[in-house]
Coordinates of C-alpha atoms in Angstrom, one line a residue:
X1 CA -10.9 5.9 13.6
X2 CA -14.0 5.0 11.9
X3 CA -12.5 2.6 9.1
X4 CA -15.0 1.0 5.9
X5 CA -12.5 -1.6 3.9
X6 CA -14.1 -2.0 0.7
X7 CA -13.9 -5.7 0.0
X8 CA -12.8 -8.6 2.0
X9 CA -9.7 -9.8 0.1
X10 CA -6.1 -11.0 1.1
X11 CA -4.7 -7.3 1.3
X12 CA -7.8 -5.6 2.7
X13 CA -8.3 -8.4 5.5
X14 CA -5.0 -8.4 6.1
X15 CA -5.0 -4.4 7.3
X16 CA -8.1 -4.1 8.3
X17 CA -7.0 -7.0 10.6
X18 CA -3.7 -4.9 11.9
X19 CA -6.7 -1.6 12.5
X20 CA -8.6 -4.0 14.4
X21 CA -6.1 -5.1 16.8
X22 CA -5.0 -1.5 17.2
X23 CA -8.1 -0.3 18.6
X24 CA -9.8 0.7 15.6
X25 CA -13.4 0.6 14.2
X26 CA -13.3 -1.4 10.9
X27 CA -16.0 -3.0 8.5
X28 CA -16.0 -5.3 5.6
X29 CA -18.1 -4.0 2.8
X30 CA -19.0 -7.3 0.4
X31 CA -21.4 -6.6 -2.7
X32 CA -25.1 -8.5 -2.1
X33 CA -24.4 -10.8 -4.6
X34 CA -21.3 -12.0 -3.0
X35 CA -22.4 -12.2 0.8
X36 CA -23.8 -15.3 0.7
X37 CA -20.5 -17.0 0.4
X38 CA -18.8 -14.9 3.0
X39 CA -18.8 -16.2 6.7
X40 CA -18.4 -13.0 9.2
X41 CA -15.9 -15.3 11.1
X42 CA -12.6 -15.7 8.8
X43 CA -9.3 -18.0 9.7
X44 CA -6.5 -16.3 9.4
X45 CA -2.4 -16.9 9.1
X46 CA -0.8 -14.0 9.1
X47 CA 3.3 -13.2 9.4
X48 CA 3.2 -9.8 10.7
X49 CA 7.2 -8.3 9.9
X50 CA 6.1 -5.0 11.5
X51 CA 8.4 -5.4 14.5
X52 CA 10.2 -8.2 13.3
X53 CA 12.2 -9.2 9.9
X54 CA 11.5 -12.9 10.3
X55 CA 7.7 -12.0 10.8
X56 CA 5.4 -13.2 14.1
X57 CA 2.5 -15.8 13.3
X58 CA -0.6 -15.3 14.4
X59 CA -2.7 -18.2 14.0
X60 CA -6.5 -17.0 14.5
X61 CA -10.5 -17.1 13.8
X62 CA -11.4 -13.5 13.3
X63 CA -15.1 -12.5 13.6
X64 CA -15.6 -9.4 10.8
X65 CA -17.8 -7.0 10.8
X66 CA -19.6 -6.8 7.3
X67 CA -22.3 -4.8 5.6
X68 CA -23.5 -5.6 2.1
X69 CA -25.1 -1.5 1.8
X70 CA -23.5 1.8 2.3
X71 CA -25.6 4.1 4.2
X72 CA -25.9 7.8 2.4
X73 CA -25.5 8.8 5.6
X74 CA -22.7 7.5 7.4
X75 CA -19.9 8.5 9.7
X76 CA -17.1 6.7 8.3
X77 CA -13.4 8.5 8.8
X78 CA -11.9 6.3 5.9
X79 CA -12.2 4.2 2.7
X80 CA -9.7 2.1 1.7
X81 CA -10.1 0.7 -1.8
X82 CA -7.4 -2.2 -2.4
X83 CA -9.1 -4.0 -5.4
X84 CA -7.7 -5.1 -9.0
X85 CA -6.7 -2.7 -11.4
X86 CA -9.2 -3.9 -13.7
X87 CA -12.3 -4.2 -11.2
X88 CA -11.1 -0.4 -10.2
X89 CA -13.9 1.5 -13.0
X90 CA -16.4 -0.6 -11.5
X91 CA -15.9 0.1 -7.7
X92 CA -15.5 3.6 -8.9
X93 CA -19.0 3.8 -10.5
X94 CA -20.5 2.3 -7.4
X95 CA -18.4 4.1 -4.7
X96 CA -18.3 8.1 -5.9
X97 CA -21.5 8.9 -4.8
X98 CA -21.6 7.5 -1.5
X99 CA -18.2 8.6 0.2
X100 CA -20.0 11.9 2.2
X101 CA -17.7 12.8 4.2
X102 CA -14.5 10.5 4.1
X103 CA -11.6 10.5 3.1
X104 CA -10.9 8.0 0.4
X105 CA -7.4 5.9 -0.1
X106 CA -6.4 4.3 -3.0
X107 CA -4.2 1.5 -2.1
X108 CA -4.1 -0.5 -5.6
X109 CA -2.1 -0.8 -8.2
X110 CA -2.7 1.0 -11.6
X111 CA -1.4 0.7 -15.2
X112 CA -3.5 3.6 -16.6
X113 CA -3.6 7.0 -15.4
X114 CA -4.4 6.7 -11.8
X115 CA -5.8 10.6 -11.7
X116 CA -8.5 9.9 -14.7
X117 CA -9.3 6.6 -13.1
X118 CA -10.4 8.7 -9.8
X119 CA -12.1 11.4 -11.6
X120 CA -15.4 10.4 -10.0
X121 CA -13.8 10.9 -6.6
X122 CA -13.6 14.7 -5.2
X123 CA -9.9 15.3 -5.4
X124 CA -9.7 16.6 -2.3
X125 CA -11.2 13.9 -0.4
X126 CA -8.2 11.4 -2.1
X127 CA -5.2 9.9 -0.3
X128 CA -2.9 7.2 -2.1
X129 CA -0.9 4.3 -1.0
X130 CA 0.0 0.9 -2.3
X131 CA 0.3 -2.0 0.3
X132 CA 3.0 -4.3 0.6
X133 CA 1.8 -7.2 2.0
X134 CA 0.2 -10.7 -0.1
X135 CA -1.0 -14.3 0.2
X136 CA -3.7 -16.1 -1.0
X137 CA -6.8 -18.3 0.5
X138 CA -6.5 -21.9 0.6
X139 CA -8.5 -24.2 0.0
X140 CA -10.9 -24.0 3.0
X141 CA -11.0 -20.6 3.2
X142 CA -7.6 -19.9 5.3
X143 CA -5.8 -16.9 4.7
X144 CA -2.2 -17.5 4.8
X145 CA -0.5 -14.5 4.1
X146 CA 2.4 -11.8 5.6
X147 CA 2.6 -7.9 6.1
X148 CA 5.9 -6.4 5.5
X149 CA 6.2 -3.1 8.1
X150 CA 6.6 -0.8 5.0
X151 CA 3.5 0.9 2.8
X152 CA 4.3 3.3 0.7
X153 CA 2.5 6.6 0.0
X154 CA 2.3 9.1 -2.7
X155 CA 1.6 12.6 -4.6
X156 CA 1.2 13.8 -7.8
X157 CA 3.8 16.4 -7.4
X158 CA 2.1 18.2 -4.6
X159 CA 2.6 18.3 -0.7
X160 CA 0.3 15.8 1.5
X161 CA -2.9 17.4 2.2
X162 CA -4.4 17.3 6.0
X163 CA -6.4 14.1 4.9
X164 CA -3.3 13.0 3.2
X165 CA -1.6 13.2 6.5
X166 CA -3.8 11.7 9.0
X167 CA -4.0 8.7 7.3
X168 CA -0.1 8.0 6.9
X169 CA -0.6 8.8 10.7
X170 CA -3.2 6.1 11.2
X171 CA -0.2 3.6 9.7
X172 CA 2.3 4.5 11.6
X173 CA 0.5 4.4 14.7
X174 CA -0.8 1.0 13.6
X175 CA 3.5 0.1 13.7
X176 CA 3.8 0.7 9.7
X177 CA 6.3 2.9 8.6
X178 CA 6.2 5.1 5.5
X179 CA 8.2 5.8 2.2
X180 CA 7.0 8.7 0.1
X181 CA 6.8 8.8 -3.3
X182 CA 6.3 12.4 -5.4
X183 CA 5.8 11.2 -8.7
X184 CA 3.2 8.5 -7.4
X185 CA 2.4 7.9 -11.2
X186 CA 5.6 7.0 -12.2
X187 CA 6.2 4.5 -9.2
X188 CA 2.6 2.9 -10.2
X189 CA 4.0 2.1 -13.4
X190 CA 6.9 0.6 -12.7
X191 CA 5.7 -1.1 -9.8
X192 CA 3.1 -2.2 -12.3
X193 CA 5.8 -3.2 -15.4
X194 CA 7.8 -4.7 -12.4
X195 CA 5.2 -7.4 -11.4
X196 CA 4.4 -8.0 -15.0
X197 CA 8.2 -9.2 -15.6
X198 CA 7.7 -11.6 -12.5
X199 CA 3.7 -12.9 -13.3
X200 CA 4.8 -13.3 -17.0
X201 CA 7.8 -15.7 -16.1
X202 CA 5.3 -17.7 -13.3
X203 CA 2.8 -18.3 -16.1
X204 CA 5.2 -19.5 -18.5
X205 CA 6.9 -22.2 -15.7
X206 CA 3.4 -22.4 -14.3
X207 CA 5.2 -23.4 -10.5
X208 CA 6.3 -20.5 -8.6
X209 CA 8.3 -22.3 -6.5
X210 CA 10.7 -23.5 -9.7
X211 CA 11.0 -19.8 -10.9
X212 CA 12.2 -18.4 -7.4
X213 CA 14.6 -21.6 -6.8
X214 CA 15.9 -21.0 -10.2
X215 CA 18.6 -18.7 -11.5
X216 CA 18.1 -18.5 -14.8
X217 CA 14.6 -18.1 -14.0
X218 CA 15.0 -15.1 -12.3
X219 CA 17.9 -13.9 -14.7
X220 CA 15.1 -14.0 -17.3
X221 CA 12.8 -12.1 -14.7
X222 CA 15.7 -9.5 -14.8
X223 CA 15.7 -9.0 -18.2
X224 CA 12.2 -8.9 -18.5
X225 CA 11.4 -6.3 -16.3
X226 CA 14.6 -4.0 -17.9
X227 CA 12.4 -4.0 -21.1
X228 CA 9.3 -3.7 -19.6
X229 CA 10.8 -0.1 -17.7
X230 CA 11.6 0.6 -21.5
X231 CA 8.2 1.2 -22.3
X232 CA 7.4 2.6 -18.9
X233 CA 9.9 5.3 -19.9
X234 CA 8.5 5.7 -23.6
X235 CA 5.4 6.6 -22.0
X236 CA 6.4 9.8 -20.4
X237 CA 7.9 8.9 -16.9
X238 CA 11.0 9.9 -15.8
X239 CA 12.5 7.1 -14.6
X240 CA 15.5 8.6 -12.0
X241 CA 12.5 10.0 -10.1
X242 CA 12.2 6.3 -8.9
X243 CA 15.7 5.5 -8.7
X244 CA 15.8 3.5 -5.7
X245 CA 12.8 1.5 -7.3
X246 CA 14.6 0.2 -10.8
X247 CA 18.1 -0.4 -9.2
X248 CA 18.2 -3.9 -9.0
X249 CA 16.9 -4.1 -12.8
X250 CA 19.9 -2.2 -14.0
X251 CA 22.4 -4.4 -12.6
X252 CA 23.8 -7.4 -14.1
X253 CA 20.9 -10.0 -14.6
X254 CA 22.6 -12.4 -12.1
X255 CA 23.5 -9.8 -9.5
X256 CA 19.3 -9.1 -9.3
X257 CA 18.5 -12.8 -9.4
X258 CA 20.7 -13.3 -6.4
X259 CA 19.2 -10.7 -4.9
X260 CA 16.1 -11.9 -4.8
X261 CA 16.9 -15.1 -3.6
X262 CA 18.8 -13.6 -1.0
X263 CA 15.6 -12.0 0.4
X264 CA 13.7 -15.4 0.2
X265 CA 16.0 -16.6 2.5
X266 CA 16.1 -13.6 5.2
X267 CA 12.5 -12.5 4.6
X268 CA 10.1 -15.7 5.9
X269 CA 7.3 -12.6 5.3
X270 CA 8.4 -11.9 1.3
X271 CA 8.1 -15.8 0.8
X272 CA 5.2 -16.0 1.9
X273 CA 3.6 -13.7 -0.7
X274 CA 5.2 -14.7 -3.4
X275 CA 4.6 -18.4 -2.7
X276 CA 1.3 -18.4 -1.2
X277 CA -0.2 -15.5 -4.0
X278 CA -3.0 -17.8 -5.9
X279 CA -5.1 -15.5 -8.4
X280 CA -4.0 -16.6 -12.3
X281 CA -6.2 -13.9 -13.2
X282 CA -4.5 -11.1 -11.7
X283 CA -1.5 -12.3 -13.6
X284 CA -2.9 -13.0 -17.2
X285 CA -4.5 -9.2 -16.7
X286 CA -0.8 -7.6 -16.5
X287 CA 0.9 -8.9 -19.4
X288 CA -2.3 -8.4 -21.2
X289 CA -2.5 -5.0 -20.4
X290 CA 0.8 -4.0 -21.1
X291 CA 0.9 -5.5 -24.3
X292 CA -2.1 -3.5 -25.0
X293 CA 0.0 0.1 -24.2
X294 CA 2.6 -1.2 -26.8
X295 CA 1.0 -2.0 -29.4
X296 CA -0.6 1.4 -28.7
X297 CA 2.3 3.1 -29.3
X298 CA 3.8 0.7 -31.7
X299 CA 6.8 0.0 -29.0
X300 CA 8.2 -3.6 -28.9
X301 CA 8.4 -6.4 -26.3
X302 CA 10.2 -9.0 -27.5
X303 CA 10.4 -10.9 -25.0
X304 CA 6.8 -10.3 -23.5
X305 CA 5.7 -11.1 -26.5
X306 CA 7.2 -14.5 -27.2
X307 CA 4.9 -15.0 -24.3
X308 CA 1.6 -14.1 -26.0
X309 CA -0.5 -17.2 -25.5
X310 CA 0.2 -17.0 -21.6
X311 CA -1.8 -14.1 -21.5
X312 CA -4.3 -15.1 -23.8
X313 CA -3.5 -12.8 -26.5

């Protein structure tokens, strides 16, 4: 497959990087403006937990393929967008008019309506996912980050589509395995409310590696996110459609907190996203955001918003 990964970040290098190596055709599209500071050859550390919970290292210099144009005319099977929620209008003004033929996923997280986000977008030409796989760029440029072997994919109440399909084919064929999700909204949102629960604790700590060691921390985390699926809820989504999602937030604060730290300890993969994830302004933007929704609807946080001046409120 023909394969255009729009951007060169941690989660698009990270899968365009698992394409590659399984025989597919991929490109890095990098705005102009950007491609200056972009080397085609990239270092990478990645912990790949597709075959194997503990995750296998691969330690390597990967030479990209990049463009910094889209061709009206080209023959690419797939676009993958995996960008910030807030850079998503943008890439969407840029990107509508020059998918031709492709089919277009949407693997990024969303806190407003994903469908009127992707209006520009022929409908039928859509597929949606959401990675699970992190990390961050050092210093120098290094990736270190980890794919975990599940991605999850989605619908709006409607079967997968041909398109639909043949990409959840390319991931499994590429060693991922699936986990469908009919009310894709709904997950969005609390996968959203979920990691604004987490980033609003870090930024308050400011060390990730204190909050994850620490109990209460994550006790607080617990109790966080259980408000936060509050609001989720006052906005229309029915919660049990995601059960399997929100389980660990209804238990007992220190049941979830153990939890977690449980799966630092089996999961060398999760720590590495959680520890190595570097982008403060990816985690200002959530709590900002979802402040913004409540005061909307005149709904309250307390706790998020004891937290106000973290987000620059």
């Amino acid at each position: 497959m023909k394969i255009l990964m729009f951007g060169r970040g941690v989660i698009s290098t990270q899968y365009g990087w698992a394409f590659e190596k399984a025989g597919h055709n991929v490109t890095f599209y990098i705005r102009p403006e950007s491609a200056r500071g972009y080397n085609p050859e990239i270092s990478v550390k990645i912990l790949d937990a597709r075959q194997k919970l503990a995750g296998v290292m691969h330690r390597e210099t990967w030479t990209t393929k990049v463009i910094t144009d889209i061709p009206d005319q080209h023959d690419y099977d797939l676009i993958i967008v995996s960008v910030q929620h807030y850079q998503f209008a943008k890439v969407a003004d840029f990107l509508s008019p020059k998918i031709g033929k492709a089919t277009v996923l949407i693997f990024n997280n969303f806190w407003t309506d994903p469908l009127q986000e992707t209006a520009l977008f022929p409908k039928e030409q859509l597929a949606w996912g959401f990675p699970l796989a992190g990390g961050g760029f050092d210093a120098d440029g290094v990736l270190n980050g980890a794919i975990l072997p599940d991605v999850h994919f989605g619908t709006f109440g409607t079967e997968p589509t041909t398109r639909e399909k043949a990409v959840r084919a390319l991931f499994t064929k590429t060693g991922f395995k699936i986990k469908e999700h009919s009310d894709f909204r709904g997950w969005l949102w609390i996968h959203f409310a979920v990691d604004a629960g987490f980033f609003s604790k870090v930024l308050e700590v400011r060390d990730v590696e204190k909050v994850f060691s620490s109990t209460k921390h994550l006790k607080d985390i617990m109790l966080q996110v259980r408000e936060l699926l509050q609001l989720v809820e006052k906005r229309g989504i029915n919660l049990s459609n995601n059960v399997q999602d929100i389980k660990m937030y209804r238990r007992p604060a220190w049941i979830g907190s153990l939890m977690v730290r449980f799966l630092l300890k089996i999961s060398p993969p999760f720590t590495t996203m959680v520890y190595s994830h570097n982008n403060p302004e990816e985690a200002i933007s959530y709590g900002r955001d979802v402040l913004k929704i409540a005061r909307e609807l005149n709904f309250k946080l307390p706790l998020l918003e004891s937290k106000c001046k973290e987000f620059e409120m």
